[in-house]
CSV table of C-alpha atoms and ligand atoms in Angstrom, one decimal:
chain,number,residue,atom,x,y,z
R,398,UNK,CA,-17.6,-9.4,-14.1
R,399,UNK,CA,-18.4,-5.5,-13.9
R,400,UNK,CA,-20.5,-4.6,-16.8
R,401,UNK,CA,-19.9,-2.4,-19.3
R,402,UNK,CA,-23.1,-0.1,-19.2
R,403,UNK,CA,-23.1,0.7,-15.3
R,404,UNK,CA,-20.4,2.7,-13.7
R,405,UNK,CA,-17.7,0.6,-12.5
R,406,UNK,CA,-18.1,-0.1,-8.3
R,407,UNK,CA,-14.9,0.2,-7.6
R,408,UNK,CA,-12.9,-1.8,-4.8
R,409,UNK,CA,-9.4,-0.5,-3.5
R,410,UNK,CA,-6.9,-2.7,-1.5
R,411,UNK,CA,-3.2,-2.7,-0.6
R,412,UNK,CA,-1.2,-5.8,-0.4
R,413,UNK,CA,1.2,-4.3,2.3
R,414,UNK,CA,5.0,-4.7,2.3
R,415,UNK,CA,5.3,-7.0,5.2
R,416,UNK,CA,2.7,-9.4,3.9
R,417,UNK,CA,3.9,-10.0,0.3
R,418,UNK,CA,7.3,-10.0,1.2
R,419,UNK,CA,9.8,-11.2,3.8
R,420,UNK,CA,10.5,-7.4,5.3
R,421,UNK,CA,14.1,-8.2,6.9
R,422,UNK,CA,15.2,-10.2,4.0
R,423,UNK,CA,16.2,-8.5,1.0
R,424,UNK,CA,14.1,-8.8,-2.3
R,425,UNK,CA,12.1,-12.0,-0.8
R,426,UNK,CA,8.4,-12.2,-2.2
R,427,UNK,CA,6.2,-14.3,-0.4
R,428,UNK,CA,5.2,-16.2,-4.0
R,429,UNK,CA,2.0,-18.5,-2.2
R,430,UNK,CA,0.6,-15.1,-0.8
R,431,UNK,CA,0.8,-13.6,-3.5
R,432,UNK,CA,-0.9,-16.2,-5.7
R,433,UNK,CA,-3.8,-16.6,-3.2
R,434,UNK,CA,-4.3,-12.9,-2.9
R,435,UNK,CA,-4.7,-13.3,-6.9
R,436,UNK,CA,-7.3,-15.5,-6.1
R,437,UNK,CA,-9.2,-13.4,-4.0
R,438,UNK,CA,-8.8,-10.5,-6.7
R,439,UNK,CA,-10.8,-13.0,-8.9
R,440,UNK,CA,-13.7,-13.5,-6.7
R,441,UNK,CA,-14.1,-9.9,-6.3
R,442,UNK,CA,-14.2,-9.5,-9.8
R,443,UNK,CA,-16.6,-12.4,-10.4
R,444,UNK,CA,-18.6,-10.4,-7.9
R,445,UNK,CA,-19.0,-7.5,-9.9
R,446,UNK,CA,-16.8,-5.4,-8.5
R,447,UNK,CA,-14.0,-2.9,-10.2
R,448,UNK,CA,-10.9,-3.5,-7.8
R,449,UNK,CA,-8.0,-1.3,-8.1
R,450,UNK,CA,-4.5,-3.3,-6.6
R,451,UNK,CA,-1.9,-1.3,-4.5
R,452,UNK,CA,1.0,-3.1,-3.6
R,453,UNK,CA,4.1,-1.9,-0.8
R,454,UNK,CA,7.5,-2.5,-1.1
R,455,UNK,CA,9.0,-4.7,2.0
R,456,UNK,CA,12.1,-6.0,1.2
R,457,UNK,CA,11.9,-4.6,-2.1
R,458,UNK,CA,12.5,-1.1,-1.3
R,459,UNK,CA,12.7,-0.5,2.2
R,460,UNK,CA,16.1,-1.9,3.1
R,461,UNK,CA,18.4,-0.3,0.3
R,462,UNK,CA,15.8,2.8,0.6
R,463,UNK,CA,17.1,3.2,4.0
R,464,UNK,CA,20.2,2.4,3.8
R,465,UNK,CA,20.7,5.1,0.9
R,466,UNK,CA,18.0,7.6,2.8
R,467,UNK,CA,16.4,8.5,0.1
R,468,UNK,CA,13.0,9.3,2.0
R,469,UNK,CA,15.4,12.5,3.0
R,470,UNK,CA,16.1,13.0,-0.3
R,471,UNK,CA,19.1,14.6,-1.8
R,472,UNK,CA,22.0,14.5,0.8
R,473,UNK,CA,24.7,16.5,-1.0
R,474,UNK,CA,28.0,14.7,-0.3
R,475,UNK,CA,26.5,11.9,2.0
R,476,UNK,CA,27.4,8.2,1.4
R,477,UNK,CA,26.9,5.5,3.7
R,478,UNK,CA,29.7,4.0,5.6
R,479,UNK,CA,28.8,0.4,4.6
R,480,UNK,CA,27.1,-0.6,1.0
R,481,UNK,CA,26.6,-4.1,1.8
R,482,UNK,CA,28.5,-5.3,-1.6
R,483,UNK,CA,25.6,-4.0,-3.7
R,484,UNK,CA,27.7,-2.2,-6.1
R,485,UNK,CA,25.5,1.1,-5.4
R,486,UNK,CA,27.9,4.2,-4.7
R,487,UNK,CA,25.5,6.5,-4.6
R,488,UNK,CA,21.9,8.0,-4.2
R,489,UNK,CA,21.2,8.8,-7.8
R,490,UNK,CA,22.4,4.5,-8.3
R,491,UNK,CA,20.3,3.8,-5.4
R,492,UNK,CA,17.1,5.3,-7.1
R,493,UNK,CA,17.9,3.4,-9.9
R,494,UNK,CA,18.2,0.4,-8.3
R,495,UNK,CA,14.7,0.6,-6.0
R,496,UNK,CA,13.1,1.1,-9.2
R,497,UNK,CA,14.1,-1.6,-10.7
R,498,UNK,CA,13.7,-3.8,-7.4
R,499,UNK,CA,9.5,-2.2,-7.3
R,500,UNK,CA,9.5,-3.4,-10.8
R,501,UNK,CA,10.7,-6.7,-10.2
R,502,UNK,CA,8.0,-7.5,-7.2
R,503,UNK,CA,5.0,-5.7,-9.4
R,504,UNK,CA,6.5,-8.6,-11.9
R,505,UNK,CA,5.4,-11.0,-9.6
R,506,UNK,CA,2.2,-9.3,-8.4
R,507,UNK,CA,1.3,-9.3,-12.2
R,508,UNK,CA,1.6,-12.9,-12.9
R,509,UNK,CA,0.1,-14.1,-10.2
R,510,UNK,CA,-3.1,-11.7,-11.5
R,511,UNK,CA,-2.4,-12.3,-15.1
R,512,UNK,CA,-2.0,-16.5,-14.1
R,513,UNK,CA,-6.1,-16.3,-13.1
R,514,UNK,CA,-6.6,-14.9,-15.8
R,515,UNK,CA,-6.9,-11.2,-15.1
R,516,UNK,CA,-5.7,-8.7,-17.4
R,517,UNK,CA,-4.0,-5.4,-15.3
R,518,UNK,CA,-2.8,-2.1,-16.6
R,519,UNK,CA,0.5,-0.8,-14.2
R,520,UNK,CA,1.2,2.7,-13.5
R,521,UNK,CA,4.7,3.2,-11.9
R,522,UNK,CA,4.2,6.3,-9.5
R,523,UNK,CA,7.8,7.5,-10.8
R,524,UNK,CA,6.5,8.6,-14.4
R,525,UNK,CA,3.5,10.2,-13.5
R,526,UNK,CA,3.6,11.6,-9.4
R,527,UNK,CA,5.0,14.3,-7.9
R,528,UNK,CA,6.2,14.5,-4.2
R,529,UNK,CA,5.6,12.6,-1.2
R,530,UNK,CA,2.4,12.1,1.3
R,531,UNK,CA,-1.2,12.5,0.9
R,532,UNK,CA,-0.5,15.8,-1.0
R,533,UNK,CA,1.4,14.6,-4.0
R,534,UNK,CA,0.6,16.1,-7.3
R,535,UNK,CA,0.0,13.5,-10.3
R,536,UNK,CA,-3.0,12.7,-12.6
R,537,UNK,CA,-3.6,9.0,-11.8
R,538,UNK,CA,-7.0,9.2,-12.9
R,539,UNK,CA,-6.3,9.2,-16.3
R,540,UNK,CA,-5.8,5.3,-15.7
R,541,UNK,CA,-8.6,4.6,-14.3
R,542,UNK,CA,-11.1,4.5,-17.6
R,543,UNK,CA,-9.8,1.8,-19.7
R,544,UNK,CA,-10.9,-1.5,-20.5
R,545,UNK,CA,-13.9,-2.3,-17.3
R,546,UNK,CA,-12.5,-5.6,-16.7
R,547,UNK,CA,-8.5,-3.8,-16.9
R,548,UNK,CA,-7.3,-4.0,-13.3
R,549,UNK,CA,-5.2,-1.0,-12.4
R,550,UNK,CA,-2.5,-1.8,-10.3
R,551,UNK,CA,-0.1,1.2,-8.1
R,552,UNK,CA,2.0,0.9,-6.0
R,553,UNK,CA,5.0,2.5,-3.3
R,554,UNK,CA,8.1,4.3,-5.3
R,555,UNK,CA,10.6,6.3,-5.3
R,556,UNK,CA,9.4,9.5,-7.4
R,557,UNK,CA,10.5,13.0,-8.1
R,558,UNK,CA,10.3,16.0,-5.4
R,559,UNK,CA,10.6,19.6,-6.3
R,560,UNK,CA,12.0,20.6,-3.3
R,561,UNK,CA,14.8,18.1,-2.6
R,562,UNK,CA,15.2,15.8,-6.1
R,563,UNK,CA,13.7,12.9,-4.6
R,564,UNK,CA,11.1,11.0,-1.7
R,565,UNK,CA,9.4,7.9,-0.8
R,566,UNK,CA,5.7,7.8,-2.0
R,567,UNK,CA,3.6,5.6,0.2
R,568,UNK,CA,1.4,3.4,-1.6
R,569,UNK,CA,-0.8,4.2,1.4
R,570,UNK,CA,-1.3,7.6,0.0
R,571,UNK,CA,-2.2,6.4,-3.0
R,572,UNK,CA,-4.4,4.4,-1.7
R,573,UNK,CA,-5.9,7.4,0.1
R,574,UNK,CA,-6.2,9.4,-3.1
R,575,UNK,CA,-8.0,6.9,-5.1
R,576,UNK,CA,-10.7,7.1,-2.2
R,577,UNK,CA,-11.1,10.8,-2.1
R,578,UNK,CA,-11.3,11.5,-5.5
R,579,UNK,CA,-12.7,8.6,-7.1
R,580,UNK,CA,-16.3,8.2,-7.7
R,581,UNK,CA,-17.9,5.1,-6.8
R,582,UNK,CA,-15.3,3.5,-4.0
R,583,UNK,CA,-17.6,1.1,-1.5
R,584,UNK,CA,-14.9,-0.6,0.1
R,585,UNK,CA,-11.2,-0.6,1.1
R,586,UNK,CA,-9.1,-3.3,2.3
R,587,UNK,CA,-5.8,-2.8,3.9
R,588,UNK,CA,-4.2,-6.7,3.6
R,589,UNK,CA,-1.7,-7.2,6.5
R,590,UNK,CA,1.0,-9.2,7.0
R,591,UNK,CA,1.3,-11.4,10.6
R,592,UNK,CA,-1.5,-9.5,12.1
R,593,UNK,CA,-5.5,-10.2,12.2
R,594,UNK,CA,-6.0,-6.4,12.1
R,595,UNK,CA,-5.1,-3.3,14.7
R,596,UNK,CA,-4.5,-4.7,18.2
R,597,UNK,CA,-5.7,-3.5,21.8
R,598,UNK,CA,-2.1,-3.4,23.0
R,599,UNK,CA,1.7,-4.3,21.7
R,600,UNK,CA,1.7,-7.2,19.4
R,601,UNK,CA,4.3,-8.2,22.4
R,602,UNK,CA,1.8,-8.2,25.3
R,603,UNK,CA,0.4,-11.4,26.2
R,604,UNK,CA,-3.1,-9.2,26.9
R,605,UNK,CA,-3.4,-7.8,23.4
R,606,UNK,CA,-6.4,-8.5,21.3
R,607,UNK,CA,-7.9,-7.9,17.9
R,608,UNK,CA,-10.1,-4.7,17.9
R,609,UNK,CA,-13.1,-5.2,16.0
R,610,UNK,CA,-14.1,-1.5,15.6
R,611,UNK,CA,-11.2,1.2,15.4
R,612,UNK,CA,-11.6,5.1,14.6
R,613,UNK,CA,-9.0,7.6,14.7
R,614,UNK,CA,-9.9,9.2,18.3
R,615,UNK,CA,-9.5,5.7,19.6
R,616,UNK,CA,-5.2,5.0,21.0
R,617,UNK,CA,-3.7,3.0,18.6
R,618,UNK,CA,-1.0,0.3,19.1
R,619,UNK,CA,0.8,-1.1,16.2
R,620,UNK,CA,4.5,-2.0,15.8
R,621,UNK,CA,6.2,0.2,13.4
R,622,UNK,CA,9.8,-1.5,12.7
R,623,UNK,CA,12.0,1.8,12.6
R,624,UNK,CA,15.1,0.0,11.6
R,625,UNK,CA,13.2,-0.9,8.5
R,626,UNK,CA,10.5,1.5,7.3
R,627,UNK,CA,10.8,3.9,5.1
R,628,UNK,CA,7.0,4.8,5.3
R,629,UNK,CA,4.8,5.3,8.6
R,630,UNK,CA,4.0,1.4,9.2
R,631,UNK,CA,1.0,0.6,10.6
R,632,UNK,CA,0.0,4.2,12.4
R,633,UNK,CA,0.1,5.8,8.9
R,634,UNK,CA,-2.5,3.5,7.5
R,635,UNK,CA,-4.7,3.5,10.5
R,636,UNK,CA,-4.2,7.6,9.7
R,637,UNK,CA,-5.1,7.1,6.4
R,638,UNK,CA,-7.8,4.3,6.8
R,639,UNK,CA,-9.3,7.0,9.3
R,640,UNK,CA,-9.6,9.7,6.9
R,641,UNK,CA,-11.0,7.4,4.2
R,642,UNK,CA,-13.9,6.2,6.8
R,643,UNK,CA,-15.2,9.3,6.4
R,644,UNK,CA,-16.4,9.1,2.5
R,645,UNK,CA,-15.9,4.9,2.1
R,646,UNK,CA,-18.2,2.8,3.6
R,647,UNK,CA,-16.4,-0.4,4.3
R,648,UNK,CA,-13.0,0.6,5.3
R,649,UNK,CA,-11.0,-2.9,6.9
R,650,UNK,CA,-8.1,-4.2,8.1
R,651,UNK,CA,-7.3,-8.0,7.5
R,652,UNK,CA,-5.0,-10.7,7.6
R,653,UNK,CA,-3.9,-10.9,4.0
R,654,UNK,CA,-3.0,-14.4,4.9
R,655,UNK,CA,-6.6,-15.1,5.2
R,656,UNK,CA,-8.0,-14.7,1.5
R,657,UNK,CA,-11.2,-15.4,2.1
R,658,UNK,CA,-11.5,-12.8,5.0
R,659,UNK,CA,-10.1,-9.8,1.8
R,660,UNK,CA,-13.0,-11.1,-0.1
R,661,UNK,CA,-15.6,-10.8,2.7
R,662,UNK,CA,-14.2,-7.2,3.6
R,663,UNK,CA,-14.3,-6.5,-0.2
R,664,UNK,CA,-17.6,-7.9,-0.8
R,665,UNK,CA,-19.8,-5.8,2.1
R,666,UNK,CA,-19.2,-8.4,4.6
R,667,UNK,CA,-18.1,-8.5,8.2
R,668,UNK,CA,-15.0,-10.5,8.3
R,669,UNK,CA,-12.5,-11.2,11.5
R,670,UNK,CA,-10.2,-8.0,11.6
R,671,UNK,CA,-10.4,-4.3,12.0
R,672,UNK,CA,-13.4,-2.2,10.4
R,673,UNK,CA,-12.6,1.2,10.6
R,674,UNK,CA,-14.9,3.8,11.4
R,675,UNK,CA,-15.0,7.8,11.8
R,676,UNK,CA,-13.5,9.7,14.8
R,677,UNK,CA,-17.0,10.2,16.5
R,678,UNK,CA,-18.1,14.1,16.5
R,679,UNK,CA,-17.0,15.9,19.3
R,680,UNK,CA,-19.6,18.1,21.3
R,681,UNK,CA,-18.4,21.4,21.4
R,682,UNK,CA,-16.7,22.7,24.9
H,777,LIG,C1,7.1,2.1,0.1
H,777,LIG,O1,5.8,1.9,-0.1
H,777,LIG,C2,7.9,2.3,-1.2
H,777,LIG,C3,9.3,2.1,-1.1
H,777,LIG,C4,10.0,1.9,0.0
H,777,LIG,C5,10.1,2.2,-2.3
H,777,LIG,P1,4.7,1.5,1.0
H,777,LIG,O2,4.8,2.4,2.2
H,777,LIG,O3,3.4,1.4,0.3
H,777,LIG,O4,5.3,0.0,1.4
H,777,LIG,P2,5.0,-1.0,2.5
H,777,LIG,O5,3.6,-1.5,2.4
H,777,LIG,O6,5.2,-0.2,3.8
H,777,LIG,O7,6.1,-2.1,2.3
């Protein structure tokens, strides 16, 4: 358990989209992941640690999200030709609606924590941030100095834009934000669905291979499903991950699926996946 008199050592990690859910299926959580990530959660509490739970969207937002293209924000007099039978009719219904579906999977998230017996505190991006990207504007500190053993959970929403009504926030930014400008982050585990960590060529090719050390001047190959994202997939968190290797020691990426290997990553360890590093300097031309 952290302890009450020494500032907390705080652990980030995002349970992505297409691990806690089925992506291409809509509003289908993957309930045994999500209960043995909850486990993992645990440990790292035992350990001392402070972790802080971001959670994506998958099938939860991605589908209708895209569908009603509301990471373009408003459209004025746009509908799409097909609605699926949803009942939806237009953008304004379909922001609704993703907000209810985000709520709905952070239910699940929460009692799998809450079922080994961790208490959480949930912040829904959409009453407190502002615009989209690394850049949004929103004081999500303020929810960060609660109760020590509190576990603050974010995670990917629709939210408010200035410019055009309404965007998609990435919980990957949020993840990136808690790095930056919290004090005290020593790790950050990015939890994947159906892959070990980044990989040395398309998932596709029969040559490709787990790399063990990744930094942003190094090519990246990652599947990015198009025809379902929202968000940048896998090349926006290697982006992000990138960034935060510069102030985080112990940036990863692991196979959610593997609890034990989000512990290790969590706990200063060297588990099978991606560790992410720093582009290395560059000497001057
Ligand atoms: C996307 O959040 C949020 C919505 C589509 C509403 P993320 O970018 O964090 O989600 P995943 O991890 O890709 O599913």
């Amino acid at each position: 358990m952290p302890n009450s008199t020494t500032p907390p050592d705080w652990v980030v990690l995002k349970f992505g989209g297409g691990l806690i859910t089925v992506k291409d299926k809509l509003m289908t959580a993957r309930q045994q992941v999500i209960d043995a990530l909850a486990g993992a959660i645990a440990i790292i509490q035992a350990a001392g640690r402070s972790p802080i739970v971001v959670h994506g969207a998958g099938s939860f937002g991605h589908i209708k999200a895209k569908r009603w293209r509301l990471h373009e924000g408003r459209i004025h007099g746009w509908a799409p030709e097909s609605t699926d039978g949803e009942g939806i009719i237009s953008q304004d219904e379909a922001c609704v609606s993703v907000h209810r579906d985000m709520l709905t999977l952070n239910t699940r998230v929460v009692e799998s924590l809450g079922q080994v017996g961790l208490v959480t505190s949930v912040h829904p991006p959409r009453d407190w941030a502002n615009g989209t990207g690394p850049e949004f504007t929103g004081e999500f500190q303020d929810f960060l100095h609660g109760e020590i053993d509190t576990i603050p959970v974010f995670f990917g929403d629709v939210v408010h834009c200035l410019d055009n009504d309404f965007g998609i926030l990435s919980g990957d930014d949020i993840v990136l934000r808690l790095a930056m400008e919290l004090e005290g982050v020593s790790a950050v585990v990015f939890c994947l669905g159906g892959a070990q960590g980044l990989l040395s060529a398309p998932p596709d090719d029969t040559d490709s291979e787990l790399v063990p050390l990744w930094s942003p001047d190094m090519p990246l190959h990652g599947h990015h499903d198009k025809a379902i994202d929202v968000t940048g997939g896998i090349a926006l968190k290697a982006a992000r991950a990138g960034r935060i290797a510069e102030v985080v020691e112990d940036v990863w990426f692991v196979s959610g699926e593997h609890p034990n290997r989000v512990v290790e990553a969590a706990l200063g360890g060297e588990p099978s996946g991606t560790r992410i590093v720093p582009a290395a300097s560059r000497p001057l031309d």
